[in-house]
CSV table of C-alpha atoms and ligand atoms in Angstrom, one decimal:
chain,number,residue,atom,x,y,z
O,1,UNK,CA,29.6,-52.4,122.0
O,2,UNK,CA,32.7,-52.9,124.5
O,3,UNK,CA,31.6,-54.8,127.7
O,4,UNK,CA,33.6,-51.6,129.8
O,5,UNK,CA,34.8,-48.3,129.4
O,6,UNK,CA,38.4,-47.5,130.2
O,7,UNK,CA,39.0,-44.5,131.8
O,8,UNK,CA,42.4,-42.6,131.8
O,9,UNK,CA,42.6,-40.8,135.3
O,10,UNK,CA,44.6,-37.6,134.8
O,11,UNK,CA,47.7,-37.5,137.7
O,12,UNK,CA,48.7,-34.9,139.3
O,13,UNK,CA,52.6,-35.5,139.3
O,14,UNK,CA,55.3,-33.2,140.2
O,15,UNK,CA,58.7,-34.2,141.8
O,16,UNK,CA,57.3,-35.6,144.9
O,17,UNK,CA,55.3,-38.6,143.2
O,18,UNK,CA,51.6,-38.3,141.6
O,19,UNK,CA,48.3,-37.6,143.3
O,20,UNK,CA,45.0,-38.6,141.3
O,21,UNK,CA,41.9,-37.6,142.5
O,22,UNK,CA,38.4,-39.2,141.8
O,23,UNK,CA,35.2,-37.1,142.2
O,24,UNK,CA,31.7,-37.7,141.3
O,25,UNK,CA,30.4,-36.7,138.2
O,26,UNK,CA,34.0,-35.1,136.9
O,27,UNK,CA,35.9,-38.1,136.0
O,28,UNK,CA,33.3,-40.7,136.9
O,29,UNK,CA,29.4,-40.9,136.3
O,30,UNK,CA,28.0,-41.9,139.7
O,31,UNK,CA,27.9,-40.9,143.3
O,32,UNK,CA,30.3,-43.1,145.1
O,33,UNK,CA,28.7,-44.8,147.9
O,34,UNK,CA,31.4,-47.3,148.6
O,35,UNK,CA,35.1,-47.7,148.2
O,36,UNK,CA,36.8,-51.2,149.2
O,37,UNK,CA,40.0,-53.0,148.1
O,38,UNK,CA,41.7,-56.4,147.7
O,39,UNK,CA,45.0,-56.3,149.2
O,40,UNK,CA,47.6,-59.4,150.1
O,41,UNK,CA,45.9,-61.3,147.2
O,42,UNK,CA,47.8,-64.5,146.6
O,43,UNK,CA,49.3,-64.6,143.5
O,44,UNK,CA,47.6,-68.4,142.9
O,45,UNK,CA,44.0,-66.9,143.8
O,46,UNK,CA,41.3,-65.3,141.6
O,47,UNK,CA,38.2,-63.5,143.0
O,48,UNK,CA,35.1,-61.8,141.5
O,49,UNK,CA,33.3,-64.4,139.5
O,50,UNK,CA,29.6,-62.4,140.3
O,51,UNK,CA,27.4,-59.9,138.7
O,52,UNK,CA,25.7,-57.1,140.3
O,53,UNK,CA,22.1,-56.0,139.0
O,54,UNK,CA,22.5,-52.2,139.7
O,55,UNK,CA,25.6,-52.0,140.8
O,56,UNK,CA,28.5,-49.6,138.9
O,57,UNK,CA,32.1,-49.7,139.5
O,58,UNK,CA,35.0,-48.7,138.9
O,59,UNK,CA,38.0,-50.8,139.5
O,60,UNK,CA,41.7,-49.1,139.5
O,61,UNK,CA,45.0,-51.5,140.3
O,62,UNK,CA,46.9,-49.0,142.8
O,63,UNK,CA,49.8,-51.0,143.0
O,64,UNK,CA,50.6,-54.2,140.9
O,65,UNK,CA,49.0,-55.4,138.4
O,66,UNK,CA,45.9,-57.9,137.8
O,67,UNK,CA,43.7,-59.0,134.8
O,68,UNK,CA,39.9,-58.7,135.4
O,69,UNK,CA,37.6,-60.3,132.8
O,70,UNK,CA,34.3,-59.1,132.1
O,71,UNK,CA,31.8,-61.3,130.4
O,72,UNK,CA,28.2,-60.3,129.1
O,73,UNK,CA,26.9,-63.5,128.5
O,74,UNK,CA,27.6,-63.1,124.8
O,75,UNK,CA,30.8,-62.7,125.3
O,76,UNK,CA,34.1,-61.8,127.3
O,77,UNK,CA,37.2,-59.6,127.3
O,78,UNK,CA,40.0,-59.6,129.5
O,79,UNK,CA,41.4,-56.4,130.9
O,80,UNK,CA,45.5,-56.0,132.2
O,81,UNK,CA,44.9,-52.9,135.0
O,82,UNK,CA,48.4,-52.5,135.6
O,83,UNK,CA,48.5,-48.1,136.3
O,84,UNK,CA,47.4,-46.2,138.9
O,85,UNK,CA,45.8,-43.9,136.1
O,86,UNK,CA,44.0,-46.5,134.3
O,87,UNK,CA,40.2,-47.0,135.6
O,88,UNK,CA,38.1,-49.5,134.5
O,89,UNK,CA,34.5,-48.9,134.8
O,90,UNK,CA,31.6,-51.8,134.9
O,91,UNK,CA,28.2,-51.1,134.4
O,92,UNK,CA,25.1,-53.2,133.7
O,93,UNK,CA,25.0,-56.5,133.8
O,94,UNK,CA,28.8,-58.2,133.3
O,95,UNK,CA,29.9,-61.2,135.2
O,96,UNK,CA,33.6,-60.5,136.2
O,97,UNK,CA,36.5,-62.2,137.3
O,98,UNK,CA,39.7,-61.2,138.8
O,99,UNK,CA,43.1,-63.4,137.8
O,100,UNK,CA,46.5,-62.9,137.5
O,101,UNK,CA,47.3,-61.0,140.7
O,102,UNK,CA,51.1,-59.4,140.9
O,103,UNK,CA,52.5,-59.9,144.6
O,104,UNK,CA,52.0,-56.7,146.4
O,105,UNK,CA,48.8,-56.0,144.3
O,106,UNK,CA,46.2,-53.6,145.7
O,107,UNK,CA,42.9,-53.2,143.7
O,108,UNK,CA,40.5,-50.3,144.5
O,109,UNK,CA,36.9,-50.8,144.3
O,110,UNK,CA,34.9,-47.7,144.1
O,111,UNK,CA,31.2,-48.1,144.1
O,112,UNK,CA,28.0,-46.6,143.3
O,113,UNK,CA,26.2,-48.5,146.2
O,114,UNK,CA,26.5,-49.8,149.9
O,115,UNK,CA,27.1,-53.4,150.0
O,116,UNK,CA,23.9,-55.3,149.2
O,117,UNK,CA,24.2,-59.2,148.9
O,118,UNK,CA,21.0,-59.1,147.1
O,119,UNK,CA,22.5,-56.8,144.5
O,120,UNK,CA,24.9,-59.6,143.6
O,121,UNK,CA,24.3,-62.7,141.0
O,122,UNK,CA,26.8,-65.7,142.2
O,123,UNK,CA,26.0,-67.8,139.8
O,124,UNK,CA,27.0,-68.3,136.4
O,125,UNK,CA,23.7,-69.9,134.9
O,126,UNK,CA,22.2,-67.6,137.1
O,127,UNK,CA,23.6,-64.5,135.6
O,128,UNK,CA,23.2,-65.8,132.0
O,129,UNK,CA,19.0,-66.3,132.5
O,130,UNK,CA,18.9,-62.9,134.9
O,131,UNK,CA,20.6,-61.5,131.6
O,132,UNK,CA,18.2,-63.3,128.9
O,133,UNK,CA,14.5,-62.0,131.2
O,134,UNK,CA,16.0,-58.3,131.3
O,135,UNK,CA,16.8,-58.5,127.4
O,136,UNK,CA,13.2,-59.8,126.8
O,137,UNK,CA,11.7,-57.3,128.9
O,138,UNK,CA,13.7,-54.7,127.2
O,139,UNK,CA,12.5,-56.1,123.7
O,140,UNK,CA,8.7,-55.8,124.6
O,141,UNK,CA,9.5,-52.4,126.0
O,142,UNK,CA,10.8,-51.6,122.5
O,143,UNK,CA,8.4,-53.4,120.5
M,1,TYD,P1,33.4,-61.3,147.9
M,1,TYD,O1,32.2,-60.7,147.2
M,1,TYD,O2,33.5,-62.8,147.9
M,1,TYD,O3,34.7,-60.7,147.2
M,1,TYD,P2,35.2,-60.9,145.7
M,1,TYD,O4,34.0,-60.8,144.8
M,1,TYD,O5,36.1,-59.7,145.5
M,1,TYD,O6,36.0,-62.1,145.6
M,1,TYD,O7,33.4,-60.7,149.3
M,1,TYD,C1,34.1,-61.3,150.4
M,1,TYD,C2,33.3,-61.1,151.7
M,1,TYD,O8,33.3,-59.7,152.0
M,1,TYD,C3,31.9,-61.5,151.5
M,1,TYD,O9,31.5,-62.2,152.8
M,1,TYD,C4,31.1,-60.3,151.4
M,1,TYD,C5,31.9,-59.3,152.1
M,1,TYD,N1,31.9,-57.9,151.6
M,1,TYD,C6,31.4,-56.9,152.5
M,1,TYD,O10,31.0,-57.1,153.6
M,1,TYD,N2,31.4,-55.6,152.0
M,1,TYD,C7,31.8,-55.3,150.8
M,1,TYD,O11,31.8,-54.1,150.4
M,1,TYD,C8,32.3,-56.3,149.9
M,1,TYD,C9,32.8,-56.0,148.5
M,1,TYD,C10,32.3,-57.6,150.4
Protein backbone atom coordinates (compact mmCIF):
# COMPACT_ATOMS: atom_id res chain seq x y z
CA UNK A 1 0.00 0.00 0.00
CA UNK A 2 1.55 3.53 -1.11
CA UNK A 3 2.36 5.71 2.02
CA UNK A 4 0.24 8.80 -0.12
CA UNK A 5 -2.12 9.36 -2.75
CA UNK A 6 -1.15 11.66 -5.55
CA UNK A 7 -3.69 13.72 -6.75
CA UNK A 8 -3.73 15.37 -10.29
CA UNK A 9 -5.67 18.81 -9.84
CA UNK A 10 -7.43 19.56 -13.04
CA UNK A 11 -6.44 23.47 -14.23
CA UNK A 12 -8.45 25.69 -15.62
CA UNK A 13 -6.08 27.30 -18.34
CA UNK A 14 -6.89 29.47 -21.08
CA UNK A 15 -4.64 32.24 -22.60
CA UNK A 16 -4.44 34.31 -19.52
CA UNK A 17 -2.59 31.58 -17.29
CA UNK A 18 -4.37 28.58 -15.28
CA UNK A 19 -6.68 28.76 -12.28
CA UNK A 20 -7.13 25.46 -10.15
CA UNK A 21 -9.66 25.29 -7.66
CA UNK A 22 -9.78 23.06 -4.55
CA UNK A 23 -13.26 22.22 -2.87
CA UNK A 24 -14.15 19.89 -0.30
CA UNK A 25 -15.33 16.64 -1.08
CA UNK A 26 -14.93 17.21 -5.16
CA UNK A 27 -11.25 16.83 -5.56
CA UNK A 28 -10.33 16.25 -2.03
CA UNK A 29 -11.89 14.07 0.85
CA UNK A 30 -12.08 16.32 3.85
CA UNK A 31 -13.43 19.63 5.03
CA UNK A 32 -10.62 22.05 4.99
CA UNK A 33 -10.19 23.64 8.20
CA UNK A 34 -6.84 25.21 7.63
CA UNK A 35 -4.70 26.41 4.78
CA UNK A 36 -0.94 27.66 5.54
CA UNK A 37 2.29 27.82 3.48
CA UNK A 38 6.05 27.84 3.55
CA UNK A 39 7.44 30.61 1.58
CA UNK A 40 11.25 32.17 1.43
CA UNK A 41 12.42 28.66 2.46
CA UNK A 42 16.20 28.60 2.19
CA UNK A 43 17.38 26.42 -0.24
CA UNK A 44 19.90 24.70 2.63
CA UNK A 45 16.81 24.16 5.07
CA UNK A 46 14.36 21.18 5.44
CA UNK A 47 11.23 21.29 7.56
CA UNK A 48 8.51 18.88 8.54
CA UNK A 49 10.16 16.03 10.33
CA UNK A 50 6.55 15.31 12.53
CA UNK A 51 3.46 13.25 12.41
CA UNK A 52 0.11 14.26 13.04
CA UNK A 53 -2.40 11.66 14.79
CA UNK A 54 -5.71 12.84 12.97
CA UNK A 55 -4.54 15.23 10.95
CA UNK A 56 -5.03 15.06 6.75
CA UNK A 57 -3.28 17.08 4.32
CA UNK A 58 -2.78 17.94 1.34
CA UNK A 59 0.40 19.48 0.25
CA UNK A 60 0.72 21.24 -3.42
CA UNK A 61 4.19 23.20 -4.47
CA UNK A 62 2.62 26.49 -6.01
CA UNK A 63 5.78 27.72 -7.26
CA UNK A 64 9.20 25.84 -7.23
CA UNK A 65 9.72 22.74 -6.54
CA UNK A 66 10.59 20.62 -3.21
CA UNK A 67 10.79 16.82 -2.28
CA UNK A 68 8.75 15.76 0.81
CA UNK A 69 9.33 12.29 2.16
CA UNK A 70 6.83 10.33 3.86
CA UNK A 71 7.81 7.52 6.12
CA UNK A 72 5.34 4.93 7.81
CA UNK A 73 7.63 3.47 10.16
CA UNK A 74 8.07 0.49 7.85
CA UNK A 75 9.20 2.37 5.35
CA UNK A 76 9.70 5.71 3.27
CA UNK A 77 9.18 7.28 -0.14
CA UNK A 78 10.25 10.44 -1.39
CA UNK A 79 7.91 12.62 -3.38
CA UNK A 80 9.31 15.57 -6.19
CA UNK A 81 6.04 18.22 -5.98
CA UNK A 82 7.21 20.23 -8.62
CA UNK A 83 3.37 21.46 -10.43
CA UNK A 84 0.94 23.55 -9.40
CA UNK A 85 -1.55 20.58 -10.43
CA UNK A 86 0.16 17.90 -8.61
CA UNK A 87 -1.40 17.31 -4.86
CA UNK A 88 -0.07 15.19 -2.52
CA UNK A 89 -2.35 14.01 0.05
CA UNK A 90 -1.14 12.57 3.68
CA UNK A 91 -3.28 10.71 5.80
CA UNK A 92 -2.82 8.52 8.84
CA UNK A 93 -0.04 8.17 10.49
CA UNK A 94 3.35 9.23 8.22
CA UNK A 95 6.26 11.04 9.56
CA UNK A 96 7.26 13.55 6.80
CA UNK A 97 9.94 15.67 5.83
CA UNK A 98 10.44 18.42 3.55
CA UNK A 99 14.04 18.76 1.56
CA UNK A 100 15.26 20.07 -1.40
CA UNK A 101 13.60 23.48 -1.54
CA UNK A 102 13.96 25.47 -5.13
CA UNK A 103 14.59 29.28 -4.49
CA UNK A 104 11.29 31.08 -4.78
CA UNK A 105 9.46 27.87 -3.52
CA UNK A 106 5.99 28.31 -2.08
CA UNK A 107 4.34 25.12 -0.60
CA UNK A 108 0.55 25.11 0.29
CA UNK A 109 -0.67 23.35 3.10
CA UNK A 110 -4.25 22.60 3.15
CA UNK A 111 -5.68 20.97 6.23
CA UNK A 112 -8.37 19.06 7.67
CA UNK A 113 -7.92 20.68 11.15
CA UNK A 114 -7.09 23.95 13.11
CA UNK A 115 -3.65 23.91 14.42
CA UNK A 116 -3.37 21.64 17.38
CA UNK A 117 0.18 21.06 18.84
CA UNK A 118 -1.22 18.13 20.56
CA UNK A 119 -2.21 16.67 17.14
CA UNK A 120 1.49 16.60 16.24
CA UNK A 121 4.26 13.64 17.10
CA UNK A 122 7.90 15.48 17.11
CA UNK A 123 9.62 12.76 17.69
CA UNK A 124 10.94 10.09 15.70
CA UNK A 125 10.95 7.18 18.35
CA UNK A 126 7.93 8.71 19.36
CA UNK A 127 6.14 8.35 16.16
CA UNK A 128 7.46 4.73 15.53
CA UNK A 129 5.92 3.33 19.25
CA UNK A 130 2.59 5.83 18.71
CA UNK A 131 2.60 3.82 15.37
CA UNK A 132 3.34 0.10 16.91
CA UNK A 133 0.19 0.76 20.17
CA UNK A 134 -2.42 1.87 17.30
CA UNK A 135 -1.39 -1.32 15.02
CA UNK A 136 -1.81 -3.58 18.23
CA UNK A 137 -4.94 -1.96 19.09
CA UNK A 138 -6.10 -2.42 15.56
CA UNK A 139 -5.07 -6.20 15.63
CA UNK A 140 -7.14 -6.98 18.85
CA UNK A 141 -10.00 -4.99 17.24
CA UNK A 142 -9.66 -7.52 14.35
CA UNK A 143 -8.97 -10.49 16.21
P1 LIG B 1 6.47 23.84 12.37
O1 LIG B 1 5.48 22.78 12.74
O2 LIG B 1 7.79 23.79 13.02
O3 LIG B 1 6.64 23.90 10.80
P2 LIG B 1 7.20 22.74 9.81
O4 LIG B 1 6.71 21.45 10.34
O5 LIG B 1 6.62 23.10 8.50
O6 LIG B 1 8.66 22.81 9.76
O7 LIG B 1 5.78 25.24 12.65
C1 LIG B 1 6.52 26.43 12.87
C2 LIG B 1 5.80 27.26 13.92
O8 LIG B 1 4.54 27.70 13.45
C3 LIG B 1 5.53 26.48 15.20
O9 LIG B 1 5.75 27.34 16.29
C4 LIG B 1 4.07 26.14 15.14
C5 LIG B 1 3.50 27.30 14.33
N1 LIG B 1 2.32 26.97 13.52
C6 LIG B 1 1.12 27.62 13.77
O10 LIG B 1 1.00 28.44 14.71
N2 LIG B 1 0.04 27.33 12.99
C7 LIG B 1 0.11 26.44 11.98
O11 LIG B 1 -0.90 26.21 11.27
C8 LIG B 1 1.37 25.78 11.73
C9 LIG B 1 1.50 24.78 10.61
C10 LIG B 1 2.44 26.07 12.52
Amino acid sequence: MSLYKSISLSSLTDARGGLIAIESYKNIPFDIKRVYYLFGTDITESRGYHAHKNLKQLLICVSGSCEVTVDDGEGSEVVLLENPDQALLIEGLIWREMHNFSEGCVLLAIASELYDETDYIRNYDDFISYSKQVKEGLDECHS
